[in-house]
mmCIF file of C-alpha atoms in Angstrom:
data_model
loop_
_atom_site.group_PDB
_atom_site.id
_atom_site.type_symbol
_atom_site.label_atom_id
_atom_site.label_comp_id
_atom_site.label_asym_id
_atom_site.label_seq_id
_atom_site.Cartn_x
_atom_site.Cartn_y
_atom_site.Cartn_z
ATOM 1 C CA MET M 1 0.000 0.000 0.000
ATOM 2 C CA ASN M 2 1.304 3.456 -0.907
ATOM 3 C CA PHE M 3 -0.439 6.697 0.006
ATOM 4 C CA LYS M 4 0.504 10.338 -0.418
ATOM 5 C CA ALA M 5 -1.016 12.767 2.090
ATOM 6 C CA ASN M 6 -0.631 16.382 1.022
ATOM 7 C CA HIS M 7 -2.471 17.720 4.077
ATOM 8 C CA PRO M 8 -2.967 16.375 7.633
ATOM 9 C CA ASP M 9 -6.708 15.997 6.953
ATOM 10 C CA GLU M 10 -5.857 13.323 4.378
ATOM 11 C CA LEU M 11 -4.346 11.121 7.071
ATOM 12 C CA ASN M 12 -7.845 9.945 8.027
ATOM 13 C CA GLU M 13 -8.266 8.508 4.530
ATOM 14 C CA ALA M 14 -4.780 6.970 4.728
ATOM 15 C CA ALA M 15 -5.707 5.351 8.069
ATOM 16 C CA ASP M 16 -8.844 3.816 6.551
ATOM 17 C CA GLU M 17 -6.770 2.487 3.640
ATOM 18 C CA LEU M 18 -4.149 1.057 5.980
ATOM 19 C CA LEU M 19 -6.719 -0.786 8.097
ATOM 20 C CA LYS M 20 -8.334 -2.271 4.972
ATOM 21 C CA PHE M 21 -4.903 -3.297 3.723
ATOM 22 C CA ALA M 22 -4.002 -4.868 7.086
ATOM 23 C CA ASP M 23 -7.157 -6.992 7.077
ATOM 24 C CA LYS M 24 -7.008 -8.885 10.395
ATOM 25 C CA GLN M 25 -3.429 -7.967 11.307
ATOM 26 C CA ARG M 26 -3.292 -5.914 14.506
ATOM 27 C CA ILE M 27 0.421 -5.272 14.968
ATOM 28 C CA PHE M 28 1.900 -2.234 13.216
ATOM 29 C CA LEU M 29 5.539 -1.095 13.309
ATOM 30 C CA PHE M 30 6.018 2.570 12.397
ATOM 31 C CA PHE M 31 9.287 3.815 10.915
ATOM 32 C CA GLY M 32 10.253 7.384 10.101
ATOM 33 C CA ASN M 33 12.555 10.174 11.118
ATOM 34 C CA MET M 34 11.825 12.359 14.123
ATOM 35 C CA GLY M 35 8.962 14.651 13.124
ATOM 36 C CA ALA M 36 7.871 12.510 10.157
ATOM 37 C CA GLY M 37 4.352 12.245 11.565
ATOM 38 C CA LYS M 38 4.198 8.808 13.182
ATOM 39 C CA THR M 39 2.154 9.937 16.197
ATOM 40 C CA THR M 40 -0.077 12.135 14.057
ATOM 41 C CA PHE M 41 -0.833 9.187 11.779
ATOM 42 C CA ILE M 42 -1.473 6.933 14.780
ATOM 43 C CA LYS M 43 -4.069 9.468 15.975
ATOM 44 C CA SER M 44 -5.881 8.997 12.654
ATOM 45 C CA ILE M 45 -5.669 5.208 12.969
ATOM 46 C CA CYS M 46 -7.140 5.317 16.476
ATOM 47 C CA LYS M 47 -9.967 7.514 15.194
ATOM 48 C CA ALA M 48 -10.618 5.076 12.317
ATOM 49 C CA LEU M 49 -10.810 2.245 14.863
ATOM 50 C CA GLY M 50 -13.431 4.155 16.863
ATOM 51 C CA PHE M 51 -11.359 5.814 19.594
ATOM 52 C CA HIS M 52 -12.228 9.513 19.663
ATOM 53 C CA ASP M 53 -10.569 10.709 22.875
ATOM 54 C CA SER M 54 -7.106 12.221 23.183
ATOM 55 C CA VAL M 55 -4.189 10.288 21.685
ATOM 56 C CA SER M 56 -0.685 11.363 22.636
ATOM 57 C CA SER M 57 2.815 10.022 22.278
ATOM 58 C CA PRO M 58 3.796 7.718 25.130
ATOM 59 C CA THR M 59 7.380 8.964 24.963
ATOM 60 C CA TYR M 60 7.813 8.944 28.746
ATOM 61 C CA SER M 61 5.296 6.276 29.756
ATOM 62 C CA ILE M 62 6.445 3.932 26.914
ATOM 63 C CA VAL M 63 2.891 2.634 26.372
ATOM 64 C CA ASN M 64 -0.551 4.242 26.322
ATOM 65 C CA GLU M 65 -3.747 2.219 26.369
ATOM 66 C CA TYR M 66 -6.881 3.316 24.508
ATOM 67 C CA PRO M 67 -10.125 1.368 25.077
ATOM 68 C CA LEU M 68 -12.405 0.262 22.240
ATOM 69 C CA LYS M 69 -15.605 -1.727 22.404
ATOM 70 C CA GLY M 70 -14.385 -5.270 23.030
ATOM 71 C CA ALA M 71 -10.718 -4.474 22.380
ATOM 72 C CA LEU M 72 -7.815 -2.209 23.263
ATOM 73 C CA ILE M 73 -5.233 -0.219 21.375
ATOM 74 C CA TYR M 74 -1.701 -0.265 22.792
ATOM 75 C CA HIS M 75 0.416 2.643 21.553
ATOM 76 C CA PHE M 76 4.152 2.206 22.173
ATOM 77 C CA ASP M 77 6.971 4.693 21.771
ATOM 78 C CA PHE M 78 10.367 3.063 22.262
ATOM 79 C CA TYR M 79 12.439 6.126 21.406
ATOM 80 C CA ARG M 80 13.769 6.541 24.949
ATOM 81 C CA LEU M 81 14.556 2.873 25.612
ATOM 82 C CA LYS M 82 18.172 2.271 26.497
ATOM 83 C CA ASN M 83 18.019 -1.455 25.684
ATOM 84 C CA GLN M 84 15.608 -4.265 24.837
ATOM 85 C CA GLU M 85 15.537 -5.363 28.464
ATOM 86 C CA GLU M 86 13.333 -2.360 29.226
ATOM 87 C CA ALA M 87 10.743 -3.685 26.755
ATOM 88 C CA TYR M 88 10.823 -7.053 28.552
ATOM 89 C CA ASP M 89 10.348 -5.210 31.853
ATOM 90 C CA ILE M 90 7.015 -3.716 30.728
ATOM 91 C CA GLY M 91 5.774 -7.119 29.497
ATOM 92 C CA PHE M 92 5.984 -6.223 25.814
ATOM 93 C CA GLU M 93 5.567 -9.816 24.621
ATOM 94 C CA GLU M 94 2.313 -10.123 26.577
ATOM 95 C CA TYR M 95 0.962 -7.056 24.800
ATOM 96 C CA LEU M 96 1.847 -8.622 21.434
ATOM 97 C CA ASP M 97 0.127 -11.879 22.367
ATOM 98 C CA SER M 98 -3.027 -10.126 23.634
ATOM 99 C CA GLY M 99 -4.794 -10.013 20.265
ATOM 100 C CA ASN M 100 -5.297 -6.259 20.676
ATOM 101 C CA TYR M 101 -3.990 -3.538 18.388
ATOM 102 C CA CYS M 102 -0.309 -2.741 18.955
ATOM 103 C CA LEU M 103 0.927 0.456 17.309
ATOM 104 C CA ILE M 104 4.692 0.670 17.788
ATOM 105 C CA GLU M 105 6.838 3.754 17.193
ATOM 106 C CA TRP M 106 10.632 3.359 17.027
ATOM 107 C CA PRO M 107 10.561 -0.459 16.710
ATOM 108 C CA GLU M 108 14.209 -0.410 15.626
ATOM 109 C CA LYS M 109 15.032 -0.027 19.342
ATOM 110 C CA ILE M 110 13.691 -3.559 19.985
ATOM 111 C CA GLY M 111 14.701 -5.329 16.761
ATOM 112 C CA ASP M 112 15.099 -8.771 18.326
ATOM 113 C CA LEU M 113 11.603 -8.611 19.826
ATOM 114 C CA TRP M 114 9.610 -8.008 16.650
ATOM 115 C CA PRO M 115 6.737 -10.426 16.168
ATOM 116 C CA ASP M 116 6.774 -12.924 13.310
ATOM 117 C CA SER M 117 3.859 -11.222 11.595
ATOM 118 C CA TYR M 118 3.210 -7.465 11.377
ATOM 119 C CA ILE M 119 2.515 -4.498 9.126
ATOM 120 C CA LYS M 120 5.551 -2.324 8.460
ATOM 121 C CA VAL M 121 4.566 1.327 7.998
ATOM 122 C CA GLU M 122 7.150 3.790 6.694
ATOM 123 C CA ILE M 123 6.401 7.514 6.821
ATOM 124 C CA GLU M 124 8.521 9.981 4.944
ATOM 125 C CA GLU M 125 8.110 13.740 4.899
ATOM 126 C CA ILE M 126 8.701 15.199 1.469
ATOM 127 C CA GLU M 127 8.981 18.727 0.203
ATOM 128 C CA GLY M 128 6.053 20.984 1.044
ATOM 129 C CA GLY M 129 5.067 19.045 4.172
ATOM 130 C CA SER M 130 3.437 16.155 2.310
ATOM 131 C CA ARG M 131 3.864 12.625 3.624
ATOM 132 C CA ILE M 132 4.452 9.389 1.756
ATOM 133 C CA ILE M 133 3.103 6.406 3.662
ATOM 134 C CA LYS M 134 4.181 2.930 2.582
ATOM 135 C CA ALA M 135 2.896 -0.241 4.194
ATOM 136 C CA GLN M 136 3.780 -3.853 3.640
ATOM 137 C CA VAL M 137 2.821 -7.121 5.311
ATOM 138 C CA PHE M 138 5.485 -9.276 6.904
ATOM 139 C CA ASN M 139 4.512 -12.898 7.512
ATOM 140 C CA PRO M 140 6.805 -15.878 8.036
#
């Protein structure tokens, strides 16, 4: 899936497209430079899933939890992790095995802990403030 968002309002459409593309997959790894728009796009994904309250980066808490009807969204930000052991300490593997949505920013910080199956989402800011969003499925 490839999507170009020229304006932040278009991220809602991109979120809908991503969720259709993902089908039943609930684990998403988000890649992009600082300021590329990972958290902003995750806000649109949460809205598309039916969560309409405040969504913010869990930079200091590492994980935020957003309730849905019959499910949860776990939003991770591993930017500040010093090592993978810190991800173990919060029970990261249990979150992955929960069957709930896991939206993971800065997954490169926990490379050895990636699940076998996930959606890789790359966000790139291009000239003029537009974003290119690329998604691909990774399955063993």
